[in-house]
Amino acid sequence: AQSVTQPDIHITVSEGASLELRCNYSYGATPYLFWYVQSPGQGLQLLLKYFSGDTLVQGIKGFEAEFKRSQSSFNLRKPSVHWSDAAEYFCAVGARTGNNDMRFGAGTRLTVKP
Amino acid sequence: DTEVTQTPKHLVMGMTNKKSLKCEQHMGHRAMYWYKQKAKKPPELMFVYSYEKLSINESVPSRFSPECPNSSLLNLHLHALQPEDSALYLCASSQDPGESTEAFFGQGTRLTVV
């Protein structure tokens, strides 16, 4: 079964600084990959997804992520962080065939300093 | 309409009560999910329905009973819960039951068992 690792539990960045959140996945083939964001007490909002094709994907709110097959990674980036980006970020992996069990990483909590 | 609607938003129930959580989507999605999320943890998959049939049950205790009356509705019936079942319960839906394509999440029901 597929699995996801997010190595960083908590990251703090200053407003205006760049951001990179790490995600590594385990799956026997090319998976579907997602980044979701969750504000406290809220549901999850999809930031971006990778299915196939261009390995650099653009998402909402100025986020982008790059799929690197050789490193089994799908890191999330943003060039300039805004205070409103403070939230919990989850990387998720889904199988291409057979089932719908999308699995989430443990999450990375982002704090933005003024 | 890209919304998944969950009701109620908050629920407090005693350990002897019976209650139900409801989820509705009108996007024509044929896969629907229940996730459980404890504080500061990622969502954990509980159940998946594909074409209104239960396709995945992640060894969830029988005090949780899912039901999918039609392609737009998903219920989670609760009976004899324990305080440790207190959590945010998230419903999600996705278009294609055959693949783990992107899931749209509701805002969740915050459940407290007393």
Tab-separated table of C-alpha atoms in Angstrom:
chain	number	residue	atom	x	y	z
A	1	ALA	CA	0.000	0.000	0.000
A	2	GLN	CA	1.060	3.554	-0.574
A	3	SER	CA	2.421	5.747	2.226
A	4	VAL	CA	3.638	9.280	2.767
A	5	THR	CA	6.268	10.817	5.006
A	6	GLN	CA	6.431	14.474	5.932
A	7	PRO	CA	9.714	14.868	7.803
A	8	ASP	CA	8.992	18.284	9.309
A	9	ILE	CA	6.362	18.446	12.047
A	10	HIS	CA	6.579	22.207	12.480
A	11	ILE	CA	8.155	24.966	10.403
A	12	THR	CA	8.365	28.657	11.201
A	13	VAL	CA	9.102	31.229	8.519
A	14	SER	CA	9.008	34.991	8.417
A	15	GLU	CA	6.379	36.726	6.366
A	16	GLY	CA	7.747	37.363	2.886
A	17	ALA	CA	10.280	34.561	3.104
A	18	SER	CA	10.252	31.552	0.822
A	19	LEU	CA	8.824	28.215	1.921
A	20	GLU	CA	9.480	24.591	1.122
A	21	LEU	CA	7.584	21.731	2.752
A	22	ARG	CA	8.914	18.246	2.189
A	23	CYS	CA	7.005	15.142	1.214
A	24	ASN	CA	8.283	11.671	0.373
A	25	TYR	CA	6.092	8.873	-0.815
A	26	SER	CA	6.254	5.126	-1.139
A	27	TYR	CA	4.393	3.420	-3.956
A	28	GLY	CA	5.222	0.781	-6.536
A	29	ALA	CA	4.397	2.939	-9.515
A	30	THR	CA	3.755	6.601	-10.210
A	31	PRO	CA	1.090	7.637	-7.754
A	32	TYR	CA	-1.385	10.435	-7.629
A	33	LEU	CA	0.017	13.113	-5.320
A	34	PHE	CA	-1.766	15.913	-3.532
A	35	TRP	CA	-1.161	18.768	-1.162
A	36	TYR	CA	-4.003	19.847	1.110
A	37	VAL	CA	-4.183	22.714	3.580
A	38	GLN	CA	-6.250	22.778	6.747
A	39	SER	CA	-6.996	25.740	8.972
A	40	PRO	CA	-7.874	24.986	12.619
A	41	GLY	CA	-11.216	23.220	12.991
A	42	GLN	CA	-11.836	23.262	9.249
A	43	GLY	CA	-11.955	20.756	6.448
A	44	LEU	CA	-9.183	20.180	3.955
A	45	GLN	CA	-8.706	22.317	0.874
A	46	LEU	CA	-6.836	21.012	-2.145
A	47	LEU	CA	-3.838	23.180	-3.053
A	48	LEU	CA	-2.581	21.196	-6.023
A	49	LYS	CA	-2.298	17.732	-7.491
A	50	TYR	CA	-0.003	15.691	-9.712
A	51	PHE	CA	-1.377	13.003	-11.967
A	52	SER	CA	1.014	12.929	-14.947
A	53	GLY	CA	2.859	15.151	-17.393
A	54	ASP	CA	4.739	18.259	-16.362
A	55	THR	CA	6.467	17.517	-13.069
A	56	LEU	CA	6.140	21.104	-11.857
A	57	VAL	CA	2.537	21.779	-10.947
A	58	GLN	CA	0.953	25.056	-10.048
A	59	GLY	CA	-1.754	25.368	-7.460
A	60	ILE	CA	-3.919	27.898	-5.763
A	61	LYS	CA	-2.712	30.692	-3.481
A	62	GLY	CA	0.654	30.904	-5.260
A	63	PHE	CA	1.832	27.407	-4.311
A	64	GLU	CA	3.697	25.023	-6.567
A	65	ALA	CA	5.102	21.536	-6.156
A	66	GLU	CA	7.628	19.458	-8.035
A	67	PHE	CA	7.397	15.715	-8.560
A	68	LYS	CA	10.796	14.040	-8.532
A	69	ARG	CA	10.526	10.356	-9.330
A	70	SER	CA	14.186	9.649	-8.570
A	71	GLN	CA	13.794	11.000	-5.045
A	72	SER	CA	10.198	9.833	-4.488
A	73	SER	CA	9.424	13.378	-3.467
A	74	PHE	CA	6.710	15.944	-4.013
A	75	ASN	CA	7.823	19.081	-2.183
A	76	LEU	CA	5.590	22.113	-1.849
A	77	ARG	CA	7.003	25.590	-2.408
A	78	LYS	CA	5.941	29.185	-2.228
A	79	PRO	CA	8.264	32.097	-3.061
A	80	SER	CA	6.819	34.571	-0.543
A	81	VAL	CA	4.741	33.498	2.440
A	82	HIS	CA	1.807	35.543	3.715
A	83	TRP	CA	0.559	35.544	7.301
A	84	SER	CA	-2.670	33.909	6.081
A	85	ASP	CA	-0.677	30.850	4.979
A	86	ALA	CA	-0.299	29.742	8.590
A	87	ALA	CA	-2.065	26.380	8.733
A	88	GLU	CA	-1.503	22.630	8.690
A	89	TYR	CA	-0.313	21.177	5.402
A	90	PHE	CA	-0.866	17.565	4.416
A	91	CYS	CA	0.723	15.660	1.599
A	92	ALA	CA	-1.354	12.725	0.329
A	93	VAL	CA	-0.826	9.840	-2.050
A	94	GLY	CA	-3.424	7.877	-3.949
A	95	ALA	CA	-3.290	4.692	-5.970
A	96	ARG	CA	-3.855	4.794	-9.710
A	97	THR	CA	-5.931	1.658	-9.851
A	98	GLY	CA	-8.003	-0.636	-7.774
A	99	ASN	CA	-9.065	1.406	-4.814
A	100	ASN	CA	-9.668	4.818	-3.377
A	101	ASP	CA	-7.622	4.714	-0.210
A	102	MET	CA	-5.862	8.040	-0.331
A	103	ARG	CA	-3.319	8.185	2.495
A	104	PHE	CA	-2.122	11.277	4.273
A	105	GLY	CA	1.213	12.198	5.735
A	106	ALA	CA	1.443	13.301	9.359
A	107	GLY	CA	1.250	16.933	8.380
A	108	THR	CA	3.469	19.993	8.749
A	109	ARG	CA	2.301	22.900	10.847
A	110	LEU	CA	3.363	26.231	9.382
A	111	THR	CA	3.797	29.271	11.614
A	112	VAL	CA	4.386	32.638	9.983
A	113	LYS	CA	6.264	35.305	11.948
A	114	PRO	CA	5.429	38.942	11.281
B	1	ASP	CA	-21.399	23.249	-7.034
B	2	THR	CA	-18.131	21.914	-5.631
B	3	GLU	CA	-19.251	21.577	-2.058
B	4	VAL	CA	-19.458	18.696	0.319
B	5	THR	CA	-21.900	19.585	3.076
B	6	GLN	CA	-21.736	17.970	6.490
B	7	THR	CA	-24.275	18.256	9.267
B	8	PRO	CA	-24.223	18.905	12.114
B	9	LYS	CA	-21.084	21.018	12.522
B	10	HIS	CA	-20.857	20.153	16.214
B	11	LEU	CA	-22.301	17.221	18.141
B	12	VAL	CA	-22.117	16.311	21.811
B	13	MET	CA	-23.432	12.891	22.716
B	14	GLY	CA	-23.467	10.572	25.686
B	15	MET	CA	-22.055	7.095	25.563
B	16	THR	CA	-25.536	5.554	25.442
B	17	ASN	CA	-26.884	7.808	22.725
B	18	LYS	CA	-27.544	7.035	19.070
B	19	LYS	CA	-26.814	9.782	16.600
B	20	SER	CA	-26.050	10.164	12.907
B	21	LEU	CA	-23.678	12.311	10.892
B	22	LYS	CA	-24.789	13.346	7.437
B	23	CYS	CA	-22.873	14.216	4.302
B	24	GLU	CA	-24.171	15.409	0.951
B	25	GLN	CA	-22.594	16.227	-2.408
B	26	HIS	CA	-24.108	17.168	-5.750
B	27	MET	CA	-21.041	16.921	-7.955
B	28	GLY	CA	-22.004	13.548	-9.393
B	29	HIS	CA	-19.132	11.880	-7.588
B	30	ARG	CA	-19.406	8.115	-7.237
B	31	ALA	CA	-16.909	7.599	-4.412
B	32	MET	CA	-17.543	8.875	-0.896
B	33	TYR	CA	-15.413	8.608	2.208
B	34	TRP	CA	-15.446	8.954	5.963
B	35	TYR	CA	-12.267	10.044	7.697
B	36	LYS	CA	-11.596	10.480	11.419
B	37	GLN	CA	-9.148	13.148	12.546
B	38	LYS	CA	-7.849	13.525	16.074
B	39	ALA	CA	-6.256	16.769	17.198
B	40	LYS	CA	-2.860	17.445	15.623
B	41	LYS	CA	-3.074	14.230	13.580
B	42	PRO	CA	-3.729	13.522	9.895
B	43	PRO	CA	-7.096	12.240	8.698
B	44	GLU	CA	-7.441	8.480	9.033
B	45	LEU	CA	-9.516	6.631	6.502
B	46	MET	CA	-12.529	4.820	7.968
B	47	PHE	CA	-14.820	3.825	5.091
B	48	VAL	CA	-15.025	4.153	1.333
B	49	TYR	CA	-18.169	3.776	-0.734
B	50	SER	CA	-17.890	3.155	-4.460
B	51	TYR	CA	-21.092	3.321	-6.498
B	52	GLU	CA	-23.057	3.248	-3.241
B	53	LYS	CA	-21.422	0.014	-2.116
B	54	LEU	CA	-19.004	-0.286	0.770
B	55	SER	CA	-15.597	-0.986	-0.748
B	56	ILE	CA	-13.209	-0.282	2.119
B	57	ASN	CA	-13.704	-0.701	5.863
B	58	GLU	CA	-10.481	0.028	7.722
B	59	SER	CA	-11.316	-2.320	10.608
B	60	VAL	CA	-13.542	0.291	12.193
B	61	PRO	CA	-15.415	-0.788	15.358
B	62	SER	CA	-19.051	-1.758	14.808
B	63	ARG	CA	-20.252	1.158	16.937
B	64	PHE	CA	-19.670	3.133	13.719
B	65	SER	CA	-22.090	2.117	10.986
B	66	PRO	CA	-21.913	3.766	7.565
B	67	GLU	CA	-24.766	4.000	5.114
B	68	CYS	CA	-24.983	5.293	1.563
B	69	PRO	CA	-28.690	5.686	0.689
B	70	ASN	CA	-27.965	7.115	-2.761
B	71	SER	CA	-25.144	8.559	-4.809
B	72	SER	CA	-25.413	11.982	-3.156
B	73	LEU	CA	-25.752	11.037	0.487
B	74	LEU	CA	-23.533	9.391	3.046
B	75	ASN	CA	-24.409	8.803	6.666
B	76	LEU	CA	-22.433	7.631	9.655
B	77	HIS	CA	-24.546	6.123	12.413
B	78	LEU	CA	-23.079	6.276	15.878
B	79	HIS	CA	-24.037	4.096	18.831
B	80	ALA	CA	-22.447	3.399	22.196
B	81	LEU	CA	-19.392	5.503	21.486
B	82	GLN	CA	-16.486	5.968	23.842
B	83	PRO	CA	-14.854	9.243	24.899
B	84	GLU	CA	-11.815	8.352	22.773
B	85	ASP	CA	-14.056	8.526	19.708
B	86	SER	CA	-14.205	12.292	20.141
B	87	ALA	CA	-12.699	13.757	16.985
B	88	LEU	CA	-13.364	15.706	13.808
B	89	TYR	CA	-15.198	13.488	11.330
B	90	LEU	CA	-14.613	14.436	7.742
B	91	CYS	CA	-16.604	13.389	4.724
B	92	ALA	CA	-15.121	13.524	1.248
B	93	SER	CA	-16.078	12.614	-2.279
B	94	SER	CA	-14.255	11.981	-5.523
B	95	GLN	CA	-15.321	11.433	-9.073
B	96	ASP	CA	-14.018	8.034	-10.018
B	97	PRO	CA	-14.178	5.029	-7.693
B	98	GLY	CA	-11.519	3.247	-9.703
B	99	GLU	CA	-8.726	5.672	-8.988
B	100	SER	CA	-7.639	7.892	-6.126
B	101	THR	CA	-8.344	11.125	-7.899
B	102	GLU	CA	-8.714	14.317	-5.942
B	103	ALA	CA	-11.100	14.279	-3.044
B	104	PHE	CA	-13.273	17.188	-2.007
B	105	PHE	CA	-13.740	17.510	1.733
B	106	GLY	CA	-16.527	18.848	3.850
B	107	GLN	CA	-15.908	21.110	6.829
B	108	GLY	CA	-16.335	18.237	9.220
B	109	THR	CA	-18.420	17.418	12.271
B	110	ARG	CA	-16.727	18.049	15.597
B	111	LEU	CA	-17.895	15.159	17.785
B	112	THR	CA	-17.546	15.131	21.563
B	113	VAL	CA	-18.495	11.988	23.480
B	114	VAL	CA	-19.205	12.561	27.154
